[in-house]
Tab-separated table of C-alpha atoms in Angstrom:
chain	number	residue	atom	x	y	z
K	1	MET	CA	140.887	170.494	223.073
K	2	ASN	CA	138.594	172.957	224.781
K	3	GLN	CA	140.154	172.137	228.118
K	4	ASP	CA	143.593	172.836	226.639
K	5	ASN	CA	142.371	176.158	225.343
K	6	ASP	CA	140.924	177.066	228.722
K	7	LYS	CA	144.209	176.197	230.413
K	8	GLN	CA	146.152	178.292	227.918
K	9	GLN	CA	143.754	181.155	228.377
K	10	ALA	CA	144.016	180.939	232.138
K	11	ALA	CA	147.791	181.065	231.843
K	12	ASP	CA	147.600	184.299	229.845
K	13	ILE	CA	145.340	186.089	232.299
K	14	ASP	CA	146.042	187.288	235.773
K	15	PRO	CA	142.930	186.789	237.893
K	16	HIS	CA	143.919	189.697	240.161
K	17	VAL	CA	144.096	192.102	237.246
K	18	SER	CA	140.763	190.843	235.941
K	19	ALA	CA	139.138	191.202	239.349
K	20	HIS	CA	140.630	194.659	239.827
K	21	TYR	CA	139.361	195.712	236.417
K	22	ALA	CA	135.895	194.256	237.034
K	23	SER	CA	135.574	196.084	240.346
K	24	LEU	CA	136.376	199.447	238.807
K	25	ALA	CA	134.834	199.321	235.369
K	26	ASP	CA	131.266	200.295	236.144
K	27	GLU	CA	130.542	203.162	233.766
K	28	LYS	CA	127.051	203.322	232.352
K	29	THR	CA	125.890	204.624	229.008
K	30	PRO	CA	124.387	208.104	229.142
K	31	ALA	CA	120.586	208.129	229.100
K	32	ASP	CA	120.383	210.288	225.990
K	33	LEU	CA	122.502	207.765	224.112
K	34	ASP	CA	120.176	204.958	225.207
K	35	ASN	CA	117.169	206.934	224.061
K	36	ALA	CA	118.748	207.726	220.719
K	37	VAL	CA	119.549	204.077	219.976
K	38	LEU	CA	116.176	202.763	221.115
K	39	ARG	CA	114.382	205.445	219.138
K	40	GLU	CA	116.327	204.452	216.045
K	41	ALA	CA	115.458	200.795	216.584
K	42	ALA	CA	111.761	201.599	216.924
K	43	ARG	CA	111.845	203.877	213.900
K	44	ALA	CA	113.437	201.138	211.805
K	45	VAL	CA	110.657	198.708	212.755
K	46	ARG	CA	107.990	201.299	211.998
K	47	ALA	CA	109.581	201.907	208.607
K	48	ASP	CA	109.518	198.142	208.007
K	49	ASN	CA	105.830	197.999	208.870
K	50	ARG	CA	105.043	200.874	206.548
K	51	LYS	CA	107.051	199.221	203.805
K	52	GLY	CA	105.240	195.955	204.462
K	53	SER	CA	101.785	197.513	204.218
K	54	PHE	CA	102.847	199.310	201.055
K	55	GLU	CA	104.000	196.029	199.531
K	56	THR	CA	100.597	194.452	200.172
K	57	TRP	CA	98.702	196.891	197.995
K	58	TYR	CA	101.086	198.417	195.516
K	59	ARG	CA	101.499	195.275	193.398
K	60	PRO	CA	97.784	194.712	192.689
K	61	VAL	CA	97.281	198.415	192.145
K	62	ALA	CA	100.234	198.612	189.768
K	63	PHE	CA	98.986	195.530	187.902
K	64	GLY	CA	95.467	196.939	187.630
K	65	ALA	CA	96.751	200.285	186.445
K	66	THR	CA	98.904	198.624	183.770
K	67	VAL	CA	95.995	196.525	182.486
K	68	GLY	CA	93.673	199.534	182.517
K	69	LEU	CA	96.120	201.726	180.635
K	70	SER	CA	96.783	199.006	178.058
K	71	LEU	CA	93.065	198.563	177.457
K	72	ALA	CA	92.582	202.302	177.152
K	73	ILE	CA	95.369	202.564	174.580
K	74	ILE	CA	93.992	199.602	172.553
K	75	LEU	CA	90.470	201.030	172.570
K	76	ASP	CA	91.759	204.456	171.658
K	77	LEU	CA	93.764	203.103	168.728
K	78	SER	CA	90.848	201.070	167.414
K	79	ASP	CA	88.665	204.197	167.362
K	80	PRO	CA	88.386	205.236	163.637
K	81	GLY	CA	88.120	208.890	164.518
K	82	ILE	CA	91.680	209.119	165.686
K	83	PHE	CA	93.141	209.256	162.141
K	84	SER	CA	90.296	211.048	160.382
K	85	PRO	CA	91.363	214.477	159.115
K	86	PRO	CA	89.591	217.569	160.382
K	87	ALA	CA	86.736	218.950	158.276
K	88	ASP	CA	88.606	222.078	157.218
K	89	MET	CA	91.728	220.255	156.147
K	90	SER	CA	93.567	222.193	153.462
K	91	LEU	CA	96.049	220.847	150.958
K	92	GLU	CA	99.034	221.898	153.008
K	93	THR	CA	97.852	220.009	156.024
K	94	ALA	CA	96.755	217.055	153.921
K	95	LEU	CA	100.074	216.626	152.185
K	96	PRO	CA	102.162	215.552	155.164
K	97	VAL	CA	99.527	212.938	155.861
K	98	GLN	CA	100.046	211.679	152.322
K	99	ALA	CA	103.763	211.541	152.779
K	100	LEU	CA	103.553	209.787	156.139
K	101	PRO	CA	102.435	206.298	155.091
K	102	GLU	CA	105.170	206.042	152.414
K	103	THR	CA	107.523	204.773	155.035
K	104	THR	CA	104.906	202.327	156.213
K	105	ALA	CA	104.520	201.059	152.659
K	106	ASP	CA	108.302	200.752	152.330
K	107	ARG	CA	108.339	198.541	155.369
K	108	GLY	CA	105.962	196.216	153.590
K	109	THR	CA	103.049	196.632	155.965
K	110	GLU	CA	99.960	194.985	154.581
K	111	PRO	CA	96.973	197.335	154.539
K	112	ALA	CA	94.635	194.524	155.566
K	113	GLN	CA	96.496	194.068	158.838
K	114	LEU	CA	95.702	197.575	160.012
K	115	PRO	CA	92.367	198.234	161.652
K	116	GLY	CA	89.682	200.674	160.488
K	117	ARG	CA	90.786	203.969	159.127
K	118	GLN	CA	94.425	202.918	159.155
K	119	SER	CA	93.790	200.189	156.573
K	120	ASP	CA	92.044	202.741	154.329
K	121	LEU	CA	95.004	204.995	154.643
K	122	ALA	CA	97.476	202.241	153.862
K	123	ALA	CA	95.386	201.138	150.872
K	124	ALA	CA	95.411	204.697	149.629
K	125	VAL	CA	99.165	204.812	149.886
K	126	SER	CA	99.583	201.611	147.928
K	127	GLN	CA	97.937	203.415	144.978
K	128	PRO	CA	99.761	206.091	142.958
K	129	GLN	CA	99.953	209.266	144.948
K	130	GLY	CA	97.951	211.373	142.500
K	131	ALA	CA	95.139	208.837	142.499
K	132	ALA	CA	95.219	208.682	146.227
K	133	LEU	CA	94.783	212.385	146.444
K	134	GLU	CA	91.892	212.287	144.021
K	135	ASN	CA	90.206	209.699	146.156
K	136	ARG	CA	89.825	212.249	148.873
K	137	THR	CA	86.367	213.652	148.449
K	138	GLY	CA	86.339	217.361	147.693
K	139	VAL	CA	90.078	217.859	147.610
K	140	SER	CA	90.587	217.049	143.912
K	141	ASP	CA	87.566	219.186	142.938
K	142	GLU	CA	89.020	222.083	144.833
K	143	PHE	CA	92.322	221.751	143.014
K	144	THR	CA	90.711	221.449	139.635
K	145	ALA	CA	88.775	224.620	140.288
K	146	GLU	CA	91.923	226.308	141.469
K	147	VAL	CA	93.793	225.325	138.325
K	148	GLU	CA	90.951	226.591	136.206
K	149	ARG	CA	90.973	229.901	138.019
K	150	ALA	CA	94.736	230.201	137.573
K	151	LYS	CA	94.419	229.489	133.859
K	152	GLN	CA	91.802	232.170	133.529
K	153	ARG	CA	93.994	234.679	135.343
K	154	VAL	CA	96.925	233.884	133.088
K	155	GLN	CA	94.771	234.330	130.031
K	156	GLU	CA	93.572	237.696	131.346
K	157	MET	CA	97.132	238.787	132.018
K	158	GLU	CA	98.172	237.660	128.539
K	159	ALA	CA	95.368	239.650	127.059
K	160	ALA	CA	96.307	242.692	129.110
K	161	ALA	CA	100.045	242.479	128.447
K	162	GLY	CA	99.796	241.309	124.881
K	163	THR	CA	102.352	238.571	125.537
K	164	THR	CA	102.039	234.884	126.053
K	165	LEU	CA	102.739	233.347	129.438
K	166	LYS	CA	103.454	229.707	128.953
K	167	PRO	CA	102.849	227.590	131.974
K	168	ALA	CA	104.832	224.398	132.257
K	169	PRO	CA	103.302	221.555	130.242
K	170	ASN	CA	102.641	219.508	133.353
K	171	ALA	CA	101.821	222.411	135.645
K	172	ALA	CA	98.173	221.531	135.946
K	173	ALA	CA	99.053	217.937	136.635
K	174	LYS	CA	101.290	219.066	139.442
K	175	PHE	CA	98.316	220.514	141.236
K	176	THR	CA	96.728	217.122	141.361
K	177	ARG	CA	99.888	215.549	142.729
K	178	PRO	CA	101.356	216.146	146.100
K	179	ARG	CA	104.238	218.528	146.085
K	180	PRO	CA	107.114	216.620	147.596
K	181	ALA	CA	109.060	219.717	148.493
K	182	ILE	CA	106.206	220.973	150.631
K	183	ALA	CA	105.275	217.616	151.907
K	184	LEU	CA	108.719	216.585	153.015
K	185	LYS	CA	110.094	219.831	154.320
K	186	PRO	CA	109.138	220.344	157.911
K	187	ARG	CA	107.665	223.667	158.723
K	188	SER	CA	109.585	225.808	161.103
K	189	LEU	CA	107.633	226.956	164.100
K	190	GLU	CA	108.377	230.626	163.723
K	191	ALA	CA	107.609	230.792	159.955
K	192	PRO	CA	104.402	228.947	159.334
K	193	PHE	CA	103.209	231.532	156.844
K	194	GLU	CA	102.768	230.980	153.182
K	195	CYS	CA	100.774	232.484	150.416
K	196	SER	CA	97.082	231.734	150.419
K	197	ASP	CA	95.328	229.919	147.588
K	198	GLU	CA	93.650	233.164	146.637
K	199	GLN	CA	96.995	234.892	146.263
K	200	LYS	CA	98.350	231.953	144.295
K	201	SER	CA	95.542	232.246	141.827
K	202	ASP	CA	96.929	235.599	140.675
K	203	VAL	CA	100.496	235.710	139.342
K	204	GLU	CA	101.097	239.266	140.510
K	205	GLU	CA	99.542	238.688	143.897
K	206	TRP	CA	101.598	235.551	144.360
K	207	TRP	CA	104.777	237.363	143.482
K	208	LYS	CA	103.880	240.200	145.874
K	209	CYS	CA	103.230	237.667	148.575
K	210	ILE	CA	106.667	236.113	147.999
K	211	GLU	CA	108.309	239.526	148.236
K	212	THR	CA	106.382	240.303	151.401
K	213	LEU	CA	107.536	237.063	152.918
K	214	ARG	CA	111.131	237.811	152.039
K	215	GLN	CA	110.905	241.358	153.408
K	216	SER	CA	109.433	240.131	156.638
K	217	GLY	CA	112.492	237.926	157.095
K	218	GLN	CA	110.835	234.622	156.265
K	219	ALA	CA	113.362	233.711	153.626
K	220	GLU	CA	112.725	230.000	153.879
K	221	ALA	CA	109.008	230.334	153.222
K	222	ALA	CA	109.721	232.826	150.427
K	223	ASN	CA	112.156	230.431	148.746
K	224	LEU	CA	109.638	227.629	149.022
K	225	GLU	CA	106.939	229.758	147.452
K	226	LEU	CA	109.320	230.939	144.749
K	227	GLU	CA	110.211	227.368	143.921
K	228	ASN	CA	106.551	226.484	143.537
K	229	PHE	CA	105.949	229.669	141.583
K	230	ARG	CA	108.706	228.794	139.114
K	231	GLU	CA	107.389	225.332	138.646
K	232	ILE	CA	103.973	226.585	137.680
K	233	PHE	CA	105.028	229.716	135.835
K	234	PRO	CA	108.493	228.926	134.458
K	235	ASP	CA	108.211	231.592	131.784
K	236	PHE	CA	107.143	234.395	134.049
K	237	GLU	CA	109.741	237.129	133.948
K	238	LEU	CA	110.748	237.832	137.474
K	239	PRO	CA	111.351	241.507	138.230
K	240	GLU	CA	114.791	242.607	139.374
V	1	MET	CA	90.607	185.933	234.010
V	2	ASP	CA	89.363	184.456	237.286
V	3	THR	CA	88.974	181.105	235.651
V	4	ILE	CA	92.290	181.211	233.859
V	5	VAL	CA	94.489	181.851	236.929
V	6	PRO	CA	93.233	178.845	238.946
V	7	ALA	CA	93.610	176.735	235.837
V	8	VAL	CA	97.259	177.751	235.475
V	9	ALA	CA	97.855	177.205	239.176
V	10	ARG	CA	96.283	173.757	238.965
V	11	GLU	CA	98.489	172.919	235.986
V	12	VAL	CA	101.607	174.003	237.899
V	13	LEU	CA	100.616	171.892	240.897
V	14	ARG	CA	99.929	168.915	238.670
V	15	LEU	CA	103.351	169.277	237.011
V	16	GLU	CA	105.124	169.688	240.325
V	17	ALA	CA	103.435	166.587	241.650
V	18	SER	CA	104.374	164.565	238.618
V	19	LEU	CA	108.040	165.616	238.652
V	20	SER	CA	110.765	164.425	240.952
V	21	MET	CA	112.754	167.010	242.909
V	22	GLY	CA	115.599	167.176	240.356
V	23	GLU	CA	113.221	167.437	237.473
V	24	ALA	CA	111.239	170.140	239.272
V	25	VAL	CA	114.409	172.189	239.753
V	26	ALA	CA	115.322	171.786	236.092
V	27	TYR	CA	111.802	172.742	235.121
V	28	ALA	CA	111.916	175.839	237.311
V	29	ARG	CA	115.275	176.799	235.816
V	30	SER	CA	113.982	176.435	232.303
V	31	MET	CA	111.098	178.705	233.181
V	32	SER	CA	113.458	181.431	234.403
V	33	VAL	CA	116.048	181.175	231.595
V	34	THR	CA	116.377	184.445	229.774
V	35	PRO	CA	116.079	184.265	226.013
V	36	GLU	CA	119.237	183.842	223.998
V	37	ASP	CA	120.734	186.882	222.287
V	38	SER	CA	120.265	185.333	218.886
V	39	ALA	CA	116.619	184.574	219.665
V	40	LEU	CA	116.113	188.189	220.691
V	41	MET	CA	117.766	189.379	217.524
V	42	LEU	CA	115.553	187.083	215.446
V	43	ARG	CA	112.508	188.444	217.265
V	44	TYR	CA	113.680	191.941	216.480
V	45	GLN	CA	113.975	190.918	212.837
V	46	ASP	CA	110.271	190.120	213.020
V	47	GLY	CA	109.537	193.583	214.360
V	48	ASP	CA	109.624	193.018	218.133
V	49	VAL	CA	111.143	196.227	219.519
V	50	THR	CA	111.031	195.008	223.121
V	51	ALA	CA	113.325	192.129	222.157
V	52	PHE	CA	115.832	194.621	220.858
V	53	GLU	CA	115.487	196.669	224.018
V	54	THR	CA	116.301	193.607	226.129
V	55	LEU	CA	119.262	192.800	223.930
V	56	TYR	CA	120.464	196.385	224.044
V	57	ARG	CA	120.209	196.652	227.829
V	58	ARG	CA	122.116	193.409	228.149
V	59	HIS	CA	125.131	194.584	226.157
V	60	LYS	CA	125.119	198.357	226.154
V	61	ASP	CA	127.261	199.030	229.212
V	62	SER	CA	130.004	196.571	228.431
V	63	LEU	CA	130.167	197.783	224.830
V	64	TYR	CA	130.262	201.374	226.002
V	65	ARG	CA	133.094	200.652	228.441
V	66	TYR	CA	134.993	198.746	225.761
V	67	LEU	CA	134.775	201.718	223.396
V	68	LEU	CA	135.436	204.242	226.136
V	69	ARG	CA	138.631	202.554	227.271
V	70	LEU	CA	139.701	201.705	223.726
V	71	SER	CA	139.307	205.259	222.481
V	72	ARG	CA	140.023	206.975	225.817
V	73	ASN	CA	137.717	209.718	224.659
V	74	ARG	CA	134.099	210.019	225.692
V	75	ASP	CA	132.851	211.726	222.521
V	76	THR	CA	134.514	209.197	220.286
V	77	ALA	CA	133.135	206.359	222.365
V	78	GLU	CA	129.615	207.741	222.103
V	79	ASP	CA	129.900	208.329	218.372
V	80	VAL	CA	131.171	204.846	217.686
V	81	PHE	CA	128.675	203.325	220.123
V	82	GLN	CA	125.781	204.882	218.249
V	83	GLU	CA	127.286	203.878	214.914
V	84	VAL	CA	127.649	200.271	216.039
V	85	TRP	CA	124.032	199.952	217.134
V	86	GLY	CA	122.915	201.784	214.027
V	87	LYS	CA	124.712	199.210	211.893
V	88	ILE	CA	123.179	196.370	213.851
V	89	ILE	CA	119.728	197.866	213.424
V	90	LYS	CA	120.244	198.370	209.713
V	91	SER	CA	121.663	194.912	209.121
V	92	ARG	CA	119.086	193.085	211.248
V	93	HIS	CA	117.555	191.375	208.226
V	94	ARG	CA	120.934	189.949	207.240
V	95	TYR	CA	121.666	188.616	210.711
V	96	ARG	CA	121.954	184.827	210.897
V	97	PRO	CA	122.530	183.105	214.225
V	98	THR	CA	125.597	181.214	213.002
V	99	ALA	CA	127.813	182.693	215.712
V	100	LYS	CA	127.226	184.180	219.136
V	101	PHE	CA	125.632	187.598	219.085
V	102	THR	CA	128.484	188.932	221.238
V	103	THR	CA	130.986	187.932	218.565
V	104	PHE	CA	128.896	189.703	215.948
V	105	LEU	CA	128.481	192.802	218.121
V	106	TYR	CA	132.137	193.204	218.998
V	107	HIS	CA	133.242	192.430	215.484
V	108	VAL	CA	131.088	195.320	214.274
V	109	ALA	CA	132.357	197.512	217.127
V	110	HIS	CA	135.998	196.705	216.437
V	111	ASN	CA	135.633	197.520	212.748
V	112	CYS	CA	133.628	200.661	213.440
V	113	PHE	CA	136.289	201.943	215.787
V	114	ILE	CA	139.069	201.299	213.269
V	115	ASP	CA	137.033	203.044	210.565
V	116	TYR	CA	136.329	205.955	212.885
V	117	VAL	CA	140.008	206.432	213.709
V	118	ARG	CA	140.933	206.262	210.024
V	119	ARG	CA	138.189	208.695	209.079
V	120	ASN	CA	139.023	211.229	211.713
V	121	ASN	CA	142.744	210.648	211.489
V	122	ARG	CA	143.357	211.600	215.058
V	123	HIS	CA	144.267	209.803	218.154
V	124	MET	CA	141.907	210.343	220.996
V	125	VAL	CA	142.992	212.411	223.936
V	126	ALA	CA	142.620	210.595	227.219
V	127	SER	CA	139.437	211.877	228.761
V	128	ALA	CA	137.817	208.643	229.792
V	129	MET	CA	137.763	209.944	233.302
V	130	ASP	CA	134.841	212.164	232.498
V	131	PRO	CA	132.776	212.230	235.686
V	132	ASP	CA	129.525	212.512	233.701
V	133	CYS	CA	129.539	208.831	232.896
V	134	ARG	CA	130.280	207.681	236.414
V	135	PRO	CA	127.594	206.129	238.517
V	136	ASP	CA	125.993	208.094	241.321
V	137	PRO	CA	128.396	208.247	244.303
V	138	GLY	CA	125.571	207.416	246.691
V	139	ASP	CA	125.875	207.750	250.422
V	140	GLU	CA	129.560	206.932	250.776
V	141	PRO	CA	131.594	209.749	249.230
V	142	ASP	CA	134.872	208.610	250.809
V	143	LEU	CA	134.558	205.166	249.355
V	144	GLU	CA	133.638	206.601	245.988
V	145	ALA	CA	136.588	208.992	246.076
V	146	GLU	CA	138.882	206.069	246.767
V	147	LYS	CA	137.304	204.112	243.952
V	148	SER	CA	137.622	207.078	241.630
V	149	PHE	CA	141.286	207.320	242.420
V	150	ALA	CA	141.762	203.606	241.749
V	151	ARG	CA	139.890	203.975	238.481
V	152	GLN	CA	142.195	206.805	237.457
V	153	ARG	CA	145.130	204.572	238.077
V	154	LEU	CA	143.577	201.806	236.028
V	155	ASP	CA	142.869	204.159	233.141
V	156	ALA	CA	146.363	205.539	233.309
V	157	ALA	CA	147.755	202.029	233.295
V	158	LEU	CA	145.589	201.094	230.328
V	159	GLY	CA	146.855	204.188	228.545
V	160	THR	CA	150.414	202.934	228.769
V	161	ILE	CA	149.837	199.733	226.802
V	162	PRO	CA	149.717	199.663	222.978
V	163	ASP	CA	146.334	199.926	221.264
V	164	GLU	CA	146.306	196.343	219.944
V	165	GLN	CA	147.093	194.913	223.365
V	166	ARG	CA	144.501	197.139	225.014
V	167	ASP	CA	141.938	196.036	222.419
V	168	VAL	CA	142.539	192.365	223.143
V	169	PHE	CA	142.502	192.923	226.903
V	170	LEU	CA	139.223	194.847	226.761
V	171	LEU	CA	137.591	192.308	224.467
V	172	HIS	CA	138.486	189.674	227.023
V	173	GLU	CA	137.483	191.608	230.108
V	174	GLU	CA	134.465	193.550	228.909
V	175	ALA	CA	132.966	191.283	226.307
V	176	GLY	CA	134.106	188.080	227.974
V	177	LEU	CA	135.291	186.725	224.653
V	178	SER	CA	137.544	183.695	224.444
V	179	ILE	CA	140.934	183.843	222.754
V	180	ASP	CA	139.571	182.121	219.651
V	181	THR	CA	136.684	184.540	219.402
V	182	ILE	CA	138.989	187.520	219.909
V	183	ALA	CA	141.143	186.178	217.084
V	184	GLN	CA	138.020	185.975	214.963
V	185	VAL	CA	136.907	189.495	215.883
V	186	THR	CA	140.265	191.178	215.422
V	187	GLY	CA	141.295	189.106	212.421
V	188	VAL	CA	144.635	188.006	213.807
V	189	LYS	CA	146.073	184.618	214.670
V	190	ARG	CA	145.204	182.912	217.883
V	191	GLU	CA	148.812	182.952	219.056
V	192	THR	CA	149.032	186.678	218.407
V	193	VAL	CA	145.975	187.225	220.578
V	194	ARG	CA	147.470	185.126	223.347
V	195	SER	CA	150.699	187.027	223.188
V	196	ARG	CA	148.962	190.408	223.229
V	197	LEU	CA	146.779	189.409	226.133
V	198	ARG	CA	149.756	188.137	228.080
V	199	TYR	CA	151.752	191.324	227.516
V	200	ALA	CA	148.780	193.533	228.331
V	201	THR	CA	148.070	191.714	231.574
V	202	ARG	CA	151.702	191.784	232.609
V	203	LYS	CA	152.039	195.508	231.927
V	204	LEU	CA	148.824	196.306	233.746
V	205	LYS	CA	149.854	194.269	236.713
V	206	THR	CA	153.160	196.090	236.887
V	207	ALA	CA	151.520	199.480	236.446
V	208	LEU	CA	148.899	198.819	239.085
V	209	ALA	CA	151.519	197.591	241.525
V	210	GLU	CA	153.509	200.803	241.224
V	211	PRO	CA	153.053	203.498	243.865
V	212	ALA	CA	150.201	205.864	243.066
V	213	ALA	CA	152.347	208.965	242.506
V	214	GLN	CA	154.466	207.195	239.933
V	215	THR	CA	151.397	205.972	238.020
V	216	GLN	CA	150.044	209.495	237.903
V	217	ARG	CA	153.336	210.758	236.531
V	218	THR	CA	153.263	208.088	233.804
V	219	ALA	CA	149.713	209.046	232.874
């Protein structure tokens, strides 16, 4: 078969033409072209070597880094201090923390499964919210004192005005419960202001504060304060 | 070093003494056999740049002439030449010695040239006679002038035949490929290759037999 092919091939080619071509075709590649190709070949091998040396160390390093990071995260999460509230935590900052675990409780997470401070928090959530708030040392006392102060102020105002300001029957109880409106509404970054506890202790001061908020363009905060104001003092006659 | 050389020499003498004349010749031949292209390519896969250099020097001129005469344009030939070797360098890890390296090389070259022509959408102007790529004339300028004239005639004759026929002729003459391999490289039937080669040879023979003035007019 191969011999047949060779014979056929020989029949298709003229040896004189081939010889003539071979004698004349003697061009060489330019030297710069040779250099360019050989440089590229050497560069490719160098790149391979670099890649090879990189492959020898990057896997163990990547593995070590992953293990190290995982350990760091686990240790950090098991640290009880990570969820403890700051010492000067006010009611407003405490309330979102109260609202947070509700979703966890809805998902049916067992408090015992969570480590350290998290389990305390989950256990607190499983109780009624008011009770949970009272469990926080110092917070319930502060609110009770605040309510007492507000009552006194109202009595003074009644005495001064000669009228009776009737607070809502469950107004005092509301102080001991988290206010869902405050707790659930996210604060906007540009309007973090609200009336201070001192201002809230005085009806007039509170109302002034609300007006100031509204005048300064913080309508959202003003509405929020007004809502709370109306809940506590539903009978207070709002000025025009 | 001093102890190694006599040891090698002694070993050679011992082998020569133990071999018959025929065996000694075969042994000497095997010692001088140059490495196969595929072996060089496999060595280059392993990072041996000198193996690639050997392989490159072995094939560069014939590939360059193939592209030069196929394109009939020096710039195009150089561009495609560099592209072909670049592809071979890049695909070195995928290279498997299932076929001859020459088949692989010219297959890549053939496809690169077709791609180049499609990309640039132009047919190359005949400028293969660029004197820059000619060898040094040496001490015999008259002989070289005569050769240059003959080369012009050859190039002009090659320019008269269709591209496909020229491709087949050059693959046969420059790369030394068989008809079957050319069919494999160009992706056409064996009989088509035979026919193209026959026509190309016949036309070249006719063109080269013509008087010089007539060939120049045709070019």
